[in-house]
XYZ file of C-alpha atoms in Angstrom:
353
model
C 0.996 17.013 17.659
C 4.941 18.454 18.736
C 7.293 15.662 17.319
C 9.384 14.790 19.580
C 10.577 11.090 18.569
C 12.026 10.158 15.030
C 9.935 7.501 13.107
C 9.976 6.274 9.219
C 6.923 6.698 7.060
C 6.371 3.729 4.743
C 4.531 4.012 1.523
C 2.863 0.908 -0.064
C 1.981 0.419 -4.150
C -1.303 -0.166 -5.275
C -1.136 1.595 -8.642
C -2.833 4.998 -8.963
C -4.191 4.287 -5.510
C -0.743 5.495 -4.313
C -2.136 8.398 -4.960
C -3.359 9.236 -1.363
C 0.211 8.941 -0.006
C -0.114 12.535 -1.438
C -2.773 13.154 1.313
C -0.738 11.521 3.968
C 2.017 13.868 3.710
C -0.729 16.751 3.685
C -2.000 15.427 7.124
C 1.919 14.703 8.262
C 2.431 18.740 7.253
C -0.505 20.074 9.153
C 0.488 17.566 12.660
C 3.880 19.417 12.521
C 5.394 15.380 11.788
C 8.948 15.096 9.377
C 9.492 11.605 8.916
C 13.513 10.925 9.167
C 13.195 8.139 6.514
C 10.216 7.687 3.928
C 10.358 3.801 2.157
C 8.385 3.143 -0.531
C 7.283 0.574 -3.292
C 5.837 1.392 -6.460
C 3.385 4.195 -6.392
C 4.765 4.713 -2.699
C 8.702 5.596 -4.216
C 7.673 8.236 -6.520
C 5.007 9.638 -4.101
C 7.904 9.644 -1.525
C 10.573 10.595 -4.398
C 8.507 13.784 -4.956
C 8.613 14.482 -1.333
C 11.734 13.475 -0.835
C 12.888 16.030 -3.463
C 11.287 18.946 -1.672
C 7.719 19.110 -3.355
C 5.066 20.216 -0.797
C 1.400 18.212 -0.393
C -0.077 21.169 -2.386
C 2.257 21.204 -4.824
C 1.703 17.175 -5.342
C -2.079 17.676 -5.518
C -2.186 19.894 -8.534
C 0.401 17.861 -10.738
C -1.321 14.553 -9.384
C -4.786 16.064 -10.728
C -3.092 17.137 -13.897
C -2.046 13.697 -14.558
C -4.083 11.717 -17.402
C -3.954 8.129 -18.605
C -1.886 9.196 -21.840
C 0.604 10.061 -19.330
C 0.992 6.899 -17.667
C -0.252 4.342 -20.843
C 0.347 3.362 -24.236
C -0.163 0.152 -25.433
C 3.189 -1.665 -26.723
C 1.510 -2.756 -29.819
C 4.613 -3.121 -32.114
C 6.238 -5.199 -29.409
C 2.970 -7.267 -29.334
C 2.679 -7.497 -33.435
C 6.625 -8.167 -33.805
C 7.610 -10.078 -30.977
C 4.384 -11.705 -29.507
C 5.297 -13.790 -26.275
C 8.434 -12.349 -26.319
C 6.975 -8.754 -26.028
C 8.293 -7.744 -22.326
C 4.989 -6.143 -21.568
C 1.742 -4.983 -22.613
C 2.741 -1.088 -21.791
C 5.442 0.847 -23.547
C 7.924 2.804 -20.879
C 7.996 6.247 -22.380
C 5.389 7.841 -20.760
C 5.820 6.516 -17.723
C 9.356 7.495 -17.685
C 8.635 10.746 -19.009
C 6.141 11.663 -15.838
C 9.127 10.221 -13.785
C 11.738 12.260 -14.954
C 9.253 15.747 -14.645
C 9.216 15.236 -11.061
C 11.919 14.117 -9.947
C 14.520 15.390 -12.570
C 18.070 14.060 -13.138
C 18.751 14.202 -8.873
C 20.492 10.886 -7.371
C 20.044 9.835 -3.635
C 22.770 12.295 -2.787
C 20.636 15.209 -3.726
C 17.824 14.297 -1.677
C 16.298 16.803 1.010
C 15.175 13.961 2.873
C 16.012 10.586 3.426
C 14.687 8.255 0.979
C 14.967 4.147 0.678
C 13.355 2.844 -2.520
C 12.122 -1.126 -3.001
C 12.862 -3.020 -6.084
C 13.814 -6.548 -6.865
C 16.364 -8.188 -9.185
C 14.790 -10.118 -11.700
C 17.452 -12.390 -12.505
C 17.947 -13.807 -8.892
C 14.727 -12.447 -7.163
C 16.042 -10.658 -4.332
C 15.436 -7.461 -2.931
C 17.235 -4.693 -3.607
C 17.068 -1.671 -1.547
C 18.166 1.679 -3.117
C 19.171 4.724 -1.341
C 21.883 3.110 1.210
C 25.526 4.828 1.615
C 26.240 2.422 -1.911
C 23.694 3.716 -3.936
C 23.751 7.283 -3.054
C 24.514 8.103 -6.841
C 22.156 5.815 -8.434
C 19.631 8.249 -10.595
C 16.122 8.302 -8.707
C 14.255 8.343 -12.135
C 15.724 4.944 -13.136
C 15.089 3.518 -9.710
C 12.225 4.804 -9.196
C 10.452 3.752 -12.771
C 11.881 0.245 -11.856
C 10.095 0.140 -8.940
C 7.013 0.450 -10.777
C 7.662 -1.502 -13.101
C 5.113 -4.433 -12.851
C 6.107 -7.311 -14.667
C 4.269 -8.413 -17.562
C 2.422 -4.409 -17.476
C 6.051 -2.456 -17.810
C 9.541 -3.638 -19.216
C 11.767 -4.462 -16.336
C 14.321 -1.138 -16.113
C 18.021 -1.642 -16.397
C 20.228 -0.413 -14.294
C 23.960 -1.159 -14.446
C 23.627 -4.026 -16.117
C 21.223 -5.649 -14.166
C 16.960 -5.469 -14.807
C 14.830 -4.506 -11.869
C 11.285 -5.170 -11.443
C 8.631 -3.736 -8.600
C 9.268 -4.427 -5.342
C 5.872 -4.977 -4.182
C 6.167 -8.271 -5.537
C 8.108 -9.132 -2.917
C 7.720 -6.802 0.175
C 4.525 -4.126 -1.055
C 4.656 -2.524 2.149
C 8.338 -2.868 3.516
C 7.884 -2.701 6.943
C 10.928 -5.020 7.325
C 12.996 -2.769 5.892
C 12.353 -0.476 7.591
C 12.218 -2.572 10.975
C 16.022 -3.325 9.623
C 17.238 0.214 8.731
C 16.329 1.852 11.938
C 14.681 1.383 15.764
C 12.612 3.817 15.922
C 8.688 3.988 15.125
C 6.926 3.203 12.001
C 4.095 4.607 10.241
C 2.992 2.620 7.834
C 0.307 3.260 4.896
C -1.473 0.611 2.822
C -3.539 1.358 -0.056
C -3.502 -1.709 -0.839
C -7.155 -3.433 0.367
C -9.020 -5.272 -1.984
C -12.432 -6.269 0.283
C -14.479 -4.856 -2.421
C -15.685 -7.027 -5.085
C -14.819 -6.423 -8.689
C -17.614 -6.618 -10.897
C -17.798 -5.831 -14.975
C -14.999 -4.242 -16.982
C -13.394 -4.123 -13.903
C -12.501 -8.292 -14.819
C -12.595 -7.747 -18.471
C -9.098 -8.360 -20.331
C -5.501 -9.900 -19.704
C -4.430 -6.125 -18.084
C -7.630 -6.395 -15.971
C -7.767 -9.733 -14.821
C -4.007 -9.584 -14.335
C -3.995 -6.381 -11.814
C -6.573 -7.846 -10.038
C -4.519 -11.211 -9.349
C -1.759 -8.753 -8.464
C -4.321 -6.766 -5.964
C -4.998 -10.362 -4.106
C -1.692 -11.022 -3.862
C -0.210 -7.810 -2.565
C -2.909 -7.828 0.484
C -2.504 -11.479 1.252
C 1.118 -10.767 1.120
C 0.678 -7.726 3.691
C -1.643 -9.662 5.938
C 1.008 -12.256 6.813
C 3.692 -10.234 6.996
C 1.801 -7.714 10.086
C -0.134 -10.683 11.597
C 2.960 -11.578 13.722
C 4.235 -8.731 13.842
C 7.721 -8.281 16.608
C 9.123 -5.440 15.464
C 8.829 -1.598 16.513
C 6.204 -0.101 17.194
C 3.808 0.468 13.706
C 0.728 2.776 13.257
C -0.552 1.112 10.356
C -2.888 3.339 8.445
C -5.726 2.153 5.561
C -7.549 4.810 3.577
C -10.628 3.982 2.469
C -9.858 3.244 -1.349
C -10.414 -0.354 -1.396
C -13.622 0.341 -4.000
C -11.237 2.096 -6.290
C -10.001 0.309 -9.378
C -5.708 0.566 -9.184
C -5.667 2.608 -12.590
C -8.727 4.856 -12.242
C -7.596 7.950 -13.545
C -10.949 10.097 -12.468
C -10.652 9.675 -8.597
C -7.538 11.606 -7.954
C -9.570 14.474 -5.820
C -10.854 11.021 -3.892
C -7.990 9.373 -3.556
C -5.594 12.034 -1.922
C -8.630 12.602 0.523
C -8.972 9.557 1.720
C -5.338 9.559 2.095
C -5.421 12.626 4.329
C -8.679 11.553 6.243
C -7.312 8.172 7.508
C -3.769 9.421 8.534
C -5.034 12.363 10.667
C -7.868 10.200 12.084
C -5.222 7.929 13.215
C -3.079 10.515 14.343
C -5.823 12.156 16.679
C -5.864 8.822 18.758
C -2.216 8.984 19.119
C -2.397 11.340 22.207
C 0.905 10.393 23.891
C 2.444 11.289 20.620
C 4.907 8.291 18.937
C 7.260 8.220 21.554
C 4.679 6.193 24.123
C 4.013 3.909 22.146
C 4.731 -0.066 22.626
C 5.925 -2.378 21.044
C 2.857 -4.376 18.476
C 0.553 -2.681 15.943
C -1.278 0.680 16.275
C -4.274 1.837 17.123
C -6.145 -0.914 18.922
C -9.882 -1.149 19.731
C -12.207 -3.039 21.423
C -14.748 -4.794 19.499
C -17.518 -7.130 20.390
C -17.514 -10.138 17.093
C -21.298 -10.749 16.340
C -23.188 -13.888 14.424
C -26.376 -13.527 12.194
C -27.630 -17.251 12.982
C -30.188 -16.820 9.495
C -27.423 -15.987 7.199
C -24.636 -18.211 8.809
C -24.839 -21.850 6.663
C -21.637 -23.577 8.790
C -19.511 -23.374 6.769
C -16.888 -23.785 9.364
C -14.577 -20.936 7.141
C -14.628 -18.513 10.268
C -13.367 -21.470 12.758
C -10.150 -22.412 10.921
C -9.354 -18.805 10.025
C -10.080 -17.696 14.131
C -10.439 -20.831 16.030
C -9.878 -18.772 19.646
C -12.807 -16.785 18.612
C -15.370 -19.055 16.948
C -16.658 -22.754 17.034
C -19.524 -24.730 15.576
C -22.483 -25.288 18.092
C -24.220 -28.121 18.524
C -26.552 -27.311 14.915
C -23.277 -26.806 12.960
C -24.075 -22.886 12.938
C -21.002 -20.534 13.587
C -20.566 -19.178 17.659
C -18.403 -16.861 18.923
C -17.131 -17.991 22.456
C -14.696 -14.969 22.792
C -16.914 -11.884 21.615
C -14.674 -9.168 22.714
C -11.664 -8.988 21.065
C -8.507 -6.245 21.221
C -7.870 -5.518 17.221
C -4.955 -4.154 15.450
C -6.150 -2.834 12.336
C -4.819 -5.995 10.433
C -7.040 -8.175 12.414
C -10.300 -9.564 11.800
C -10.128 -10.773 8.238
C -12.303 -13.741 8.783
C -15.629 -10.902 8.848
C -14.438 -9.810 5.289
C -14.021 -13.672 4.476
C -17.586 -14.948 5.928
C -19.057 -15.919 2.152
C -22.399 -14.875 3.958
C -21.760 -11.985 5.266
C -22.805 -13.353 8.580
C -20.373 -11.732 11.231
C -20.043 -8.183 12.039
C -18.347 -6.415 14.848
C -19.218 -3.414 16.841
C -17.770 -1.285 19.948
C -17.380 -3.202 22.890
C -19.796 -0.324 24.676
C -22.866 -0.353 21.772
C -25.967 -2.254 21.850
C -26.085 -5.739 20.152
């Protein structure tokens, strides 16, 4: 694909997860596509940091597979013994800030190849603070970046000049709005950030557990509202296929970044007009034809208040769709995850019931 329009790339968190941002730029490299501005949250800034500081895809692959838990985690427990409630988290910062600072050095903003916007949010006030604007040019990218992974309650908020900073997926895990704000011009945006898959064992077992998974809820509810409506530029919205993997599974790394690559050149192959044709809305769209299984659906009524231009209750209280094909954006259709039955599916408009 010849680039021929500028657009901003926009990198969600989702913990290690993140890690397949290292496949989108892979699949970005081999389209011939430079975005002008990469935004990121969490995972997504240091992913994007890395880039931003000249590191290739390859060169991203082998440090990401060299990367162990050790290197991300250790348990705070003097803070815990010592200071109990008051403990600021359940994770100490050193290693976390020691993998920072090994990619991306001492550099500020100013040093940057490529343009680079990083999400974080006050934690006194609770706004949003955007890093990487003509004001923050010198701000170190190791501090800002560590603070915007810093999940509260699993990493100390991170001080920076006099203020502490927090993630900014908390507020805005995929900024879209940012970038909607910073610049016109067509956004690709990547969310590793699903969480249709049910949990199941020590996957639910302990405060850090049960706590990221709140957080994983959150984040994609928080995403869903934000695109549902969505009025500004155009956005290719791109979801690898990680939704089954835990956010700190250190032993899917190989996985991760492929799934990462996979979904971003699939979803660059339907782009044949390139970015410039696109319109405004969400991108791609299909075609779908929204089915019921009458023997599994128990009427419920879940799927009529989440789609009521697409479903109703029939006359024996079962589910019916009275508008089976539908045009989806790849944020639609939520109420098939949602069935508790698992009584709606959807296939091509063209393929047999």
């Amino acid at each position: 694909m010849k680039q021929t329009t500028q657009f901003s790339l926009v990198l969600s968190g989702g913990g290690l997860k993140g890690l397949a941002h290292i496949g989108v730029f892979r699949a970005l490299e081999e389209h011939g596509l430079v975005p002008d501005l990469v935004i990121g949250s969490s995972m997504g800034s240091l992913i994007g940091a890395a880039w931003a500081c000249g590191m290739s895809a390859e060169t991203m692959t082998t440090r990401a597979l060299q990367v162990e838990r050790r290197h991300v985690f250790k348990v705070a427990h003097a803070d815990m013994a010592l200071r109990r409630m008051m403990s600021p988290a359940v994770y100490r910062r050193e290693p976390l800030e020691t993998l920072i600072r090994s990619i991306v050095g001492t550099c500020t903003f100013h040093d940057l190849k490529h343009r680079l916007l990083v999400n974080t949010v006050d934690l006194a006030s609770g706004r949003q603070c955007v890093w990487g604007g003509a004001d923050t040019q010198g701000a170190r990218l190791k501090d800002v970046v560590f603070a915007s992974c810093a999940l509260p309650g699993i990493f100390p908020p991170h001080e920076i000049n006099g203020r502490r900073y927090v993630d900014g997926a908390i507020i805005e895990n995929l900024p879209v709005q940012v970038a909607a704000a910073t610049a016109s011009w067509p956004i690709l945006a990547v969310n590793v950030a699903a969480t249709s898959v049910e949990r199941t064992g020590s996957e639910l077992e302990g405060f850090a557990a049960t706590y990221i998974r709140g957080l994983e809820i959150v984040m994609q509810t928080q995403i869903e509202g934000q695109l549902r409506d969505w009025h500004g530029p155009p956005l290719i919205l791109v979801q690898p296929r990680v939704e089954h993997i835990s956010m700190f599974a250190f032993d899917r790394t190989a996985e991760l970044i492929e799934a990462g690559y996979r979904a971003t050149a699939q979803t660059l192959d339907q782009m044949d007009g390139g970015l410039q044709t696109l319109a405004a809305g969400m991108h791609p769209v299909r075609r779908l034809r929204v089915l019921v299984d009458e023997e599994r659906c128990v009427g419920c009524g879940a799927c009529v208040v989440q789609a009521p231009k697409v479903f109703r209750l029939d006359a024996r209280g079962k589910a019916e769709v009275h508008t089976p094909v539908q045009t989806w954006s790849p944020i639609e259709g939520a109420y098939v995850l949602n069935c508790p039955t698992y009584a709606i599916s959807v296939r091509p408009e063209d393929s047999a019931a």
